[in-house]
């Protein structure tokens, strides 16, 4: 029976596989949004380019009409023709002009009388007085003499189409006099319009319709008649229009989203650019040309994309569901076989063959792994047996340790007894000799006391009863006192003692007595196992790495004080390093070894350092290559010390 909240592997697998459909839906939505963004960006770029093309088209068209006007005004047949001939000339000229030229008018400059016209009304061609010179030479006639003005026609109230007309006027001069000067006779005027595009938004069309706005904000061209002649200050989206006008006049060619600029009040995209105004009265002003289309027209292709993505998502979802049912059945069946095998192994100790030859390679690998695991369990059983043998060996080592201890105890005890009996039996020749024997007895007693203290300390440590009182102590002071105790013995043995000076105070959290004991033990080991050379003692401060730092530690330190005791003694073979800190285990456990000792010193030192929050380590490159003992304690930033 399954435990609470557990489900079968088959159901678990089906649920997880069904959840895989969620990313498919998310990817479909993201793909649709990406496609929409791509369509919109393409529309923006195309509209900007369309605005530039429209601007160039308007500019080129007006320049072509001006050139036609000048050409017509310089026709020799107009210099001395009769009014009837001039009317016939205009009628023949009109069909040859661009379609944007609506009509032509020829007016007598002196009498202001219309000589000939193709217009159904009088053109409001108001050329300023003295704009044209009264007499010119033939070579002085150029485009600068063409006068251009804007005229709005139609009326919104009369429901007629309002539109902008450009009236271009050029002078017509008569025959040249003897001096080569030609007198001014007529004014030839053309009435022309701009692009006259309609506000159609064909799906997929990114050319847009044309809107032209002059620098003052007056709308000169718009497919909706009610907009022509109005000012952008009347528009609801005034801020965007003002930004668009500033950017265009500054020379930028870009796009902008507009609102409420057509009768349907839909969101629009407008590419824009600027061209020089052709109007003579405002030669330095500019016209802003817009290519405008509705947002829905720019995104007309998203419907097909949406349909394709929807079809793909539904198809993938259906395929995923079918695959889930198929894979879940086959995969769960094979896992269930392995589960049944595990239950049989748990309920019975008899050997059973692990299922194999699955259709899935990984399950065969799992089957092989189970075989390996069973073999490893057997191996671990053998390791446990080996560990038991090691425990027996450790017990034997403890017996050897007791033998060593008995030897270490008898040696100072025999020294004490022998020295006291010699004094007691009055075998000394002088009081000085008696004092020497008594000193020997005292030294032996102190050695015996040290051995007993070591045994008691290791017993307390193993029982967890070793008291440690942490206080702020000066590491320099403790080290100096310990070195002072060992200096006579070091000098007596003929060794060189090098103690590096401490440059600044090192305050640590420690038990002064226990720290002295550890330092004394480390220096004593260096002295004991060094026959020639030197013993070097140095200190340093090392920062704690980020991985080892404890920010919540109530003690105020982030660095360690390091004491290194290095000797040139017999060293330690690397294969014996693992024995150094084990109690009751010595590298040389025989009682006939050259140097004495119980082998408890390093084990006690390590435990004392750990109780004080520090560490101790021993390094040696090998036999006869010296040994380095390194003590590390957390460094405190507090200055007050325990006296």
Coordinates of N, CA, C and O in Angstrom, one line a residue, residues 166-314:
X166 N -2.2 74.9 -56.2 CA -1.1 75.7 -56.3 C -1.2 76.5 -57.7 O -1.4 75.9 -58.7
X167 N -1.1 77.8 -57.6 CA -1.2 78.7 -58.7 C 0.2 79.2 -59.0 O 0.8 79.9 -58.2
X168 N 0.8 78.7 -60.2 CA 2.1 79.1 -60.6 C 2.0 80.1 -61.8 O 1.3 79.9 -62.7
X169 N 2.7 81.2 -61.6 CA 2.6 82.3 -62.6 C 4.0 82.6 -63.1 O 5.0 82.7 -62.3
X170 N 4.1 82.8 -64.4 CA 5.4 83.1 -65.1 C 5.2 84.2 -66.0 O 4.1 84.4 -66.7
X171 N 6.2 85.2 -66.2 CA 6.0 86.3 -67.2 C 6.2 85.9 -68.6 O 6.9 84.9 -68.9
X172 N 5.4 86.5 -69.5 CA 5.6 86.3 -70.9 C 6.0 87.7 -71.5 O 5.3 88.7 -71.4
X173 N 7.2 87.7 -72.2 CA 7.7 88.9 -72.7 C 7.5 89.0 -74.2 O 7.5 87.9 -74.9
X174 N 7.5 90.2 -74.8 CA 7.3 90.4 -76.2 C 8.6 90.3 -77.0 O 9.6 89.8 -76.4
X175 N 8.5 90.8 -78.2 CA 9.7 90.7 -79.1 C 10.8 91.6 -78.5 O 10.5 92.7 -77.9
X176 N 12.0 91.3 -78.7 CA 13.2 92.1 -78.2 C 13.3 93.3 -79.1 O 13.1 93.3 -80.3
X177 N 13.7 94.4 -78.4 CA 14.0 95.7 -79.1 C 15.4 95.6 -79.7 O 16.1 94.6 -79.6
X178 N 15.7 96.8 -80.2 CA 17.1 96.9 -80.8 C 18.2 96.7 -79.8 O 19.3 96.3 -80.1
X179 N 17.9 97.1 -78.6 CA 18.9 96.9 -77.5 C 18.9 95.5 -76.9 O 19.6 95.2 -76.0
X180 N 18.1 94.6 -77.4 CA 18.0 93.3 -76.9 C 17.2 93.1 -75.7 O 17.2 92.0 -75.1
X181 N 16.3 94.0 -75.4 CA 15.5 93.9 -74.2 C 14.1 93.5 -74.6 O 13.6 94.0 -75.7
X182 N 13.4 92.7 -73.8 CA 12.1 92.2 -74.2 C 11.1 92.8 -73.1 O 11.3 92.7 -71.9
X183 N 10.0 93.4 -73.6 CA 9.1 94.1 -72.6 C 8.1 93.0 -72.1 O 7.8 92.1 -72.7
X184 N 7.7 93.3 -70.8 CA 6.7 92.4 -70.2 C 5.3 92.6 -70.8 O 4.8 93.8 -70.8
X185 N 4.6 91.6 -71.2 CA 3.3 91.7 -71.8 C 2.2 90.9 -71.1 O 1.2 91.5 -70.7
X186 N 2.4 89.6 -70.8 CA 1.4 88.8 -70.2 C 1.9 88.1 -68.9 O 3.1 88.0 -68.7
X187 N 1.0 87.5 -68.2 CA 1.3 86.6 -67.1 C 0.6 85.3 -67.4 O -0.6 85.2 -67.5
X188 N 1.4 84.2 -67.6 CA 0.8 82.9 -67.8 C 0.8 82.1 -66.5 O 1.8 81.9 -65.8
X189 N -0.4 81.6 -66.1 CA -0.6 80.9 -64.9 C -1.1 79.5 -65.1 O -2.0 79.3 -65.9
X190 N -0.6 78.6 -64.3 CA -1.1 77.2 -64.2 C -1.7 77.0 -62.9 O -1.2 77.4 -61.8
X191 N -2.8 76.3 -62.8 CA -3.4 75.8 -61.6 C -3.2 74.3 -61.5 O -3.6 73.6 -62.4
X192 N -2.5 73.9 -60.4 CA -2.2 72.5 -60.3 C -2.5 72.0 -58.9 O -2.7 72.8 -57.9
X193 N -2.7 70.7 -58.7 CA -2.9 70.2 -57.4 C -1.8 69.3 -56.9 O -0.8 69.2 -57.6
X194 N -2.0 68.7 -55.7 CA -0.9 67.8 -55.2 C -1.3 66.4 -55.5 O -1.9 66.1 -56.6
X195 N -1.0 65.4 -54.6 CA -1.1 64.0 -55.0 C -2.6 63.5 -55.1 O -2.9 62.6 -55.8
X196 N -3.5 64.1 -54.3 CA -4.9 63.7 -54.3 C -5.1 62.2 -54.1 O -5.8 61.5 -54.8
X197 N -4.4 61.6 -53.1 CA -4.6 60.2 -52.8 C -5.9 60.0 -52.0 O -6.3 60.9 -51.3
X198 N -6.4 58.8 -52.1 CA -7.6 58.5 -51.4 C -7.3 57.7 -50.1 O -6.3 56.9 -50.1
X199 N -8.1 57.8 -49.1 CA -7.9 57.1 -47.8 C -8.3 55.6 -47.9 O -9.2 55.2 -47.2
X200 N -7.7 54.9 -48.8 CA -8.0 53.5 -48.9 C -6.9 52.7 -48.2 O -5.7 53.1 -48.2
X201 N -7.3 51.6 -47.5 CA -6.3 50.8 -46.8 C -6.5 49.4 -47.2 O -7.2 48.6 -46.6
X202 N -5.9 49.1 -48.3 CA -5.9 47.7 -48.8 C -5.1 46.8 -47.9 O -4.1 47.2 -47.5
X203 N -5.7 45.6 -47.6 CA -4.9 44.7 -46.7 C -3.6 44.4 -47.3 O -3.4 44.1 -48.5
X204 N -2.6 44.6 -46.5 CA -1.2 44.3 -46.9 C -0.5 45.4 -47.6 O 0.7 45.4 -47.8
X205 N -1.2 46.5 -47.9 CA -0.6 47.7 -48.6 C 0.1 48.5 -47.5 O -0.5 48.9 -46.5
X206 N 1.4 48.8 -47.8 CA 2.2 49.5 -46.8 C 2.7 50.9 -47.4 O 3.6 51.5 -46.9
X207 N 2.0 51.3 -48.5 CA 2.4 52.6 -49.1 C 1.7 53.7 -48.4 O 2.3 54.8 -48.2
X208 N 0.5 53.5 -47.9 CA -0.2 54.6 -47.2 C -0.7 55.7 -48.1 O -0.3 55.8 -49.2
X209 N -1.7 56.5 -47.5 CA -2.1 57.6 -48.3 C -1.3 58.9 -47.8 O -0.7 58.9 -46.8
X210 N -1.4 59.9 -48.7 CA -0.5 61.1 -48.5 C -1.2 62.1 -47.7 O -2.4 62.5 -48.0
X211 N -0.5 62.7 -46.8 CA -0.9 63.9 -46.0 C 0.3 64.9 -46.0 O 1.4 64.5 -45.8
X212 N -0.1 66.1 -46.4 CA 1.0 67.2 -46.4 C 0.6 68.3 -45.5 O -0.6 68.8 -45.5
X213 N 1.5 68.7 -44.6 CA 1.3 69.7 -43.6 C 2.4 70.8 -43.8 O 3.5 70.4 -43.8
X214 N 2.0 72.1 -43.8 CA 3.0 73.1 -43.9 C 3.6 73.4 -42.5 O 3.1 72.8 -41.5
X215 N 4.6 74.2 -42.5 CA 5.3 74.4 -41.2 C 4.5 75.1 -40.1 O 4.7 74.9 -38.9
X216 N 3.4 75.8 -40.5 CA 2.5 76.5 -39.6 C 1.5 75.5 -39.0 O 0.7 75.9 -38.1
X217 N 1.4 74.3 -39.5 CA 0.5 73.3 -39.0 C -0.8 73.2 -39.9 O -1.6 72.4 -39.6
X218 N -0.9 73.9 -41.0 CA -2.0 73.8 -41.8 C -1.9 72.6 -42.7 O -0.9 72.3 -43.3
X219 N -3.0 71.8 -42.7 CA -3.1 70.6 -43.5 C -3.4 71.0 -45.0 O -4.4 71.5 -45.3
X220 N -2.4 70.7 -45.8 CA -2.5 71.1 -47.3 C -3.1 70.0 -48.1 O -3.8 70.3 -49.1
X221 N -2.9 68.8 -47.7 CA -3.4 67.6 -48.5 C -3.8 66.6 -47.5 O -3.1 66.2 -46.6
X222 N -5.0 66.0 -47.7 CA -5.6 65.0 -46.9 C -6.7 64.3 -47.7 O -7.4 65.0 -48.4
X223 N -6.8 63.0 -47.7 CA -7.9 62.3 -48.5 C -9.3 62.7 -48.0 O -10.2 62.5 -48.7
X224 N -9.4 63.1 -46.7 CA -10.7 63.5 -46.2 C -10.8 65.0 -46.4 O -10.0 65.8 -45.8
X225 N -11.8 65.5 -47.1 CA -11.9 66.9 -47.5 C -12.1 67.8 -46.3 O -11.6 68.9 -46.3
X226 N -12.8 67.3 -45.3 CA -13.0 68.2 -44.1 C -11.7 68.5 -43.3 O -11.7 69.3 -42.5
X227 N -10.6 67.7 -43.7 CA -9.3 68.0 -43.0 C -8.5 69.0 -43.7 O -7.6 69.7 -43.1
X228 N -8.7 69.2 -45.0 CA -7.9 70.1 -45.8 C -8.2 71.5 -45.4 O -9.3 72.0 -45.3
X229 N -7.1 72.3 -45.1 CA -7.2 73.7 -44.7 C -7.3 73.8 -43.2 O -7.1 75.0 -42.7
X230 N -7.6 72.8 -42.4 CA -7.6 72.9 -41.0 C -6.2 72.8 -40.4 O -5.2 72.6 -41.2
X231 N -6.0 73.1 -39.2 CA -4.7 73.1 -38.5 C -4.6 72.0 -37.5 O -5.6 71.6 -36.9
X232 N -3.4 71.5 -37.3 CA -3.2 70.4 -36.4 C -3.5 70.8 -35.0 O -3.7 69.9 -34.1
X233 N -3.5 72.1 -34.7 CA -3.9 72.5 -33.3 C -5.3 72.1 -33.0 O -5.7 72.1 -31.8
X234 N -6.1 71.8 -34.0 CA -7.5 71.4 -33.7 C -7.6 69.9 -33.5 O -8.7 69.4 -33.2
X235 N -6.5 69.2 -33.7 CA -6.5 67.7 -33.5 C -6.4 67.3 -32.1 O -5.8 68.0 -31.3
X236 N -7.1 66.2 -31.7 CA -7.0 65.7 -30.4 C -5.6 65.2 -30.0 O -5.2 65.2 -28.9
X237 N -4.9 64.7 -31.0 CA -3.6 64.1 -30.8 C -2.5 65.2 -31.0 O -1.5 64.9 -31.7
X238 N -2.7 66.4 -30.5 CA -1.8 67.5 -30.8 C -0.4 67.2 -30.4 O 0.5 67.6 -31.1
X239 N -0.2 66.7 -29.2 CA 1.2 66.5 -28.7 C 2.0 65.6 -29.7 O 3.2 65.9 -30.0
X240 N 1.4 64.5 -30.2 CA 2.1 63.7 -31.1 C 2.4 64.4 -32.4 O 3.5 64.3 -33.0
X241 N 1.4 65.2 -32.9 CA 1.6 66.0 -34.1 C 2.8 67.0 -34.0 O 3.6 67.1 -34.8
X242 N 2.8 67.6 -32.8 CA 3.9 68.6 -32.6 C 5.3 67.9 -32.6 O 6.2 68.4 -33.1
X243 N 5.3 66.8 -31.9 CA 6.6 66.0 -31.9 C 7.0 65.6 -33.3 O 8.2 65.6 -33.7
X244 N 6.0 65.1 -34.1 CA 6.2 64.7 -35.5 C 6.8 65.9 -36.3 O 7.7 65.7 -37.0
X245 N 6.2 67.0 -36.2 CA 6.6 68.2 -36.9 C 8.0 68.6 -36.6 O 8.8 68.9 -37.5
X246 N 8.3 68.6 -35.3 CA 9.6 69.0 -34.9 C 10.7 68.1 -35.4 O 11.7 68.5 -36.0
X247 N 10.4 66.8 -35.3 CA 11.4 65.8 -35.8 C 11.6 65.9 -37.3 O 12.7 65.8 -37.8
X248 N 10.5 66.1 -38.1 CA 10.6 66.2 -39.5 C 11.4 67.4 -39.9 O 12.2 67.4 -40.8
X249 N 11.0 68.6 -39.3 CA 11.7 69.8 -39.7 C 13.2 69.8 -39.3 O 14.0 70.4 -40.0
X250 N 13.5 69.0 -38.3 CA 14.9 68.8 -37.9 C 15.7 67.9 -38.8 O 16.9 67.6 -38.6
X251 N 15.0 67.3 -39.8 CA 15.6 66.5 -40.7 C 15.5 65.0 -40.5 O 16.1 64.2 -41.2
X252 N 14.8 64.6 -39.5 CA 14.6 63.1 -39.2 C 13.6 62.5 -40.1 O 12.5 63.1 -40.4
X253 N 13.8 61.3 -40.5 CA 12.9 60.5 -41.3 C 12.5 59.3 -40.5 O 13.3 58.4 -40.3
X254 N 11.3 59.2 -39.9 CA 11.0 58.2 -39.0 C 9.5 57.9 -39.1 O 8.8 58.3 -40.0
X255 N 8.9 57.3 -38.0 CA 7.5 56.9 -38.0 C 6.9 57.3 -36.6 O 7.7 57.5 -35.7
X256 N 5.6 57.4 -36.5 CA 4.9 57.7 -35.3 C 3.5 57.1 -35.3 O 2.9 57.1 -36.4
X257 N 3.0 56.7 -34.2 CA 1.6 56.2 -34.1 C 0.7 57.4 -33.8 O 1.0 58.2 -32.9
X258 N -0.4 57.5 -34.6 CA -1.3 58.6 -34.4 C -2.7 58.1 -34.1 O -3.0 56.9 -34.4
X259 N -3.5 58.9 -33.5 CA -4.9 58.5 -33.1 C -5.8 59.6 -33.6 O -5.5 60.8 -33.6
X260 N -7.0 59.2 -34.0 CA -8.1 60.2 -34.3 C -7.8 61.1 -35.5 O -8.3 62.2 -35.5
X261 N -7.0 60.6 -36.4 CA -6.6 61.5 -37.5 C -7.4 61.1 -38.8 O -7.2 61.7 -39.8
X262 N -8.3 60.2 -38.7 CA -9.2 59.9 -39.8 C -10.7 59.8 -39.3 O -10.9 59.9 -38.1
X263 N -11.6 59.7 -40.1 CA -13.0 59.8 -39.7 C -13.4 58.6 -38.9 O -14.4 58.6 -38.2
X264 N -12.7 57.5 -39.0 CA -13.0 56.3 -38.3 C -12.4 56.2 -36.9 O -12.7 55.3 -36.1
X265 N -11.6 57.2 -36.6 CA -10.9 57.4 -35.3 C -10.2 56.1 -34.9 O -10.3 55.6 -33.8
X266 N -9.4 55.5 -35.8 CA -8.7 54.3 -35.5 C -7.2 54.7 -35.3 O -6.8 55.8 -35.7
X267 N -6.5 53.7 -34.8 CA -5.0 54.0 -34.6 C -4.3 53.9 -36.0 O -4.6 53.0 -36.8
X268 N -3.4 54.8 -36.2 CA -2.7 54.9 -37.5 C -1.2 54.8 -37.3 O -0.7 55.1 -36.2
X269 N -0.5 54.5 -38.4 CA 0.9 54.5 -38.4 C 1.3 55.5 -39.5 O 0.8 55.4 -40.6
X270 N 2.2 56.4 -39.2 CA 2.5 57.5 -40.1 C 4.1 57.5 -40.2 O 4.7 57.8 -39.3
X271 N 4.6 57.3 -41.5 CA 6.0 57.6 -41.7 C 6.1 59.1 -42.2 O 5.1 59.6 -42.8
X272 N 7.1 59.8 -41.9 CA 7.2 61.2 -42.2 C 8.6 61.6 -42.7 O 9.6 61.0 -42.4
X273 N 8.6 62.7 -43.5 CA 9.8 63.3 -43.9 C 9.4 64.8 -44.2 O 8.3 65.2 -44.1
X274 N 10.4 65.6 -44.6 CA 10.2 67.0 -44.9 C 10.8 67.4 -46.2 O 11.8 66.9 -46.6
X275 N 10.1 68.3 -46.9 CA 10.6 68.8 -48.2 C 10.5 70.4 -48.1 O 9.8 70.9 -47.3
X276 N 11.3 71.0 -49.0 CA 11.3 72.5 -49.0 C 9.9 73.0 -49.6 O 9.4 72.4 -50.6
X277 N 9.4 74.0 -49.0 CA 8.1 74.6 -49.5 C 8.3 75.3 -50.9 O 9.3 76.1 -51.0
X278 N 7.4 75.0 -51.9 CA 7.6 75.7 -53.2 C 7.0 77.0 -53.2 O 7.1 77.8 -54.2
X279 N 6.3 77.4 -52.1 CA 5.5 78.7 -52.1 C 6.5 79.9 -52.1 O 7.5 79.9 -51.3
X280 N 6.3 80.8 -53.0 CA 7.3 81.9 -53.1 C 7.4 82.8 -51.9 O 8.4 83.3 -51.5
X281 N 6.2 83.1 -51.2 CA 6.2 84.0 -50.1 C 6.9 83.4 -48.9 O 7.3 84.1 -47.9
X282 N 7.1 82.1 -48.8 CA 7.8 81.4 -47.7 C 8.9 80.5 -48.2 O 8.8 79.3 -48.2
X283 N 9.9 81.1 -48.8 CA 11.0 80.3 -49.4 C 11.8 79.4 -48.5 O 12.3 78.4 -48.9
X284 N 11.8 79.8 -47.2 CA 12.7 79.1 -46.2 C 11.9 78.1 -45.4 O 12.4 77.4 -44.5
X285 N 10.6 78.0 -45.6 CA 9.7 77.0 -44.8 C 9.8 75.7 -45.4 O 10.3 75.5 -46.5
X286 N 9.2 74.7 -44.7 CA 9.2 73.3 -45.2 C 7.8 72.7 -45.1 O 6.9 73.2 -44.3
X287 N 7.5 71.7 -45.9 CA 6.3 70.9 -45.8 C 6.7 69.6 -45.3 O 7.7 69.0 -45.6
X288 N 5.8 69.1 -44.4 CA 6.0 67.7 -43.8 C 5.1 66.8 -44.6 O 3.9 67.0 -44.7
X289 N 5.7 65.7 -45.2 CA 4.9 64.8 -46.0 C 4.8 63.5 -45.2 O 5.8 62.9 -44.7
X290 N 3.5 63.0 -45.0 CA 3.3 61.8 -44.2 C 2.7 60.7 -45.2 O 2.0 61.0 -46.1
X291 N 3.1 59.5 -44.9 CA 2.5 58.3 -45.5 C 1.8 57.6 -44.4 O 2.4 57.0 -43.5
X292 N 0.4 57.6 -44.5 CA -0.4 57.1 -43.3 C -1.2 55.9 -43.7 O -1.7 55.8 -44.9
X293 N -1.2 54.9 -42.8 CA -2.1 53.8 -43.0 C -2.6 53.3 -41.7 O -2.1 53.7 -40.6
X294 N -3.7 52.6 -41.7 CA -4.3 52.1 -40.4 C -3.5 51.0 -39.9 O -2.9 50.2 -40.6
X295 N -3.5 50.9 -38.5 CA -2.7 49.8 -37.9 C -3.3 48.4 -38.3 O -2.5 47.5 -38.6
X296 N -4.6 48.3 -38.5 CA -5.2 47.0 -38.9 C -4.7 46.7 -40.3 O -4.5 45.5 -40.6
X297 N -4.5 47.6 -41.2 CA -4.1 47.3 -42.5 C -2.6 46.9 -42.5 O -2.2 46.0 -43.2
X298 N -1.8 47.5 -41.6 CA -0.4 47.1 -41.5 C -0.3 45.7 -41.0 O 0.7 45.0 -41.3
X299 N -1.3 45.3 -40.2 CA -1.2 44.0 -39.6 C -2.2 43.0 -40.2 O -2.6 42.0 -39.6
X300 N -2.5 43.2 -41.5 CA -3.5 42.4 -42.1 C -3.1 41.0 -42.3 O -3.9 40.1 -42.3
X301 N -1.8 40.7 -42.3 CA -1.3 39.3 -42.4 C -1.3 38.5 -41.2 O -1.1 37.3 -41.2
X302 N -1.6 39.2 -40.0 CA -1.6 38.4 -38.8 C -2.7 37.4 -38.6 O -2.6 36.4 -37.9
X303 N -3.8 37.6 -39.4 CA -4.9 36.6 -39.3 C -4.4 35.3 -39.8 O -4.7 34.3 -39.2
X304 N -3.8 35.3 -41.0 CA -3.3 34.0 -41.5 C -2.2 33.4 -40.6 O -2.2 32.2 -40.4
X305 N -1.3 34.3 -40.1 CA -0.3 33.8 -39.1 C -1.0 33.2 -37.9 O -0.5 32.1 -37.4
X306 N -2.0 33.9 -37.4 CA -2.7 33.3 -36.2 C -3.3 32.0 -36.5 O -3.2 31.1 -35.6
X307 N -3.9 31.9 -37.7 CA -4.5 30.6 -38.0 C -3.5 29.5 -38.1 O -3.7 28.4 -37.7
X308 N -2.3 29.8 -38.8 CA -1.3 28.8 -38.9 C -0.8 28.4 -37.5 O -0.6 27.2 -37.2
X309 N -0.5 29.4 -36.7 CA 0.0 29.0 -35.3 C -1.0 28.2 -34.5 O -0.6 27.3 -33.8
X310 N -2.3 28.6 -34.6 CA -3.3 27.9 -33.9 C -3.3 26.4 -34.4 O -3.4 25.5 -33.6
X311 N -3.3 26.2 -35.7 CA -3.3 24.9 -36.2 C -2.1 24.1 -35.7 O -2.2 22.9 -35.3
X312 N -0.9 24.7 -35.7 CA 0.3 24.0 -35.3 C 0.2 23.7 -33.8 O 0.5 22.6 -33.4
X313 N -0.3 24.6 -33.0 CA -0.4 24.4 -31.5 C -1.4 23.2 -31.3 O -1.1 22.3 -30.5
X314 N -2.5 23.3 -31.9 CA -3.5 22.2 -31.7 C -3.0 20.9 -32.1 O -3.1 19.8 -31.5

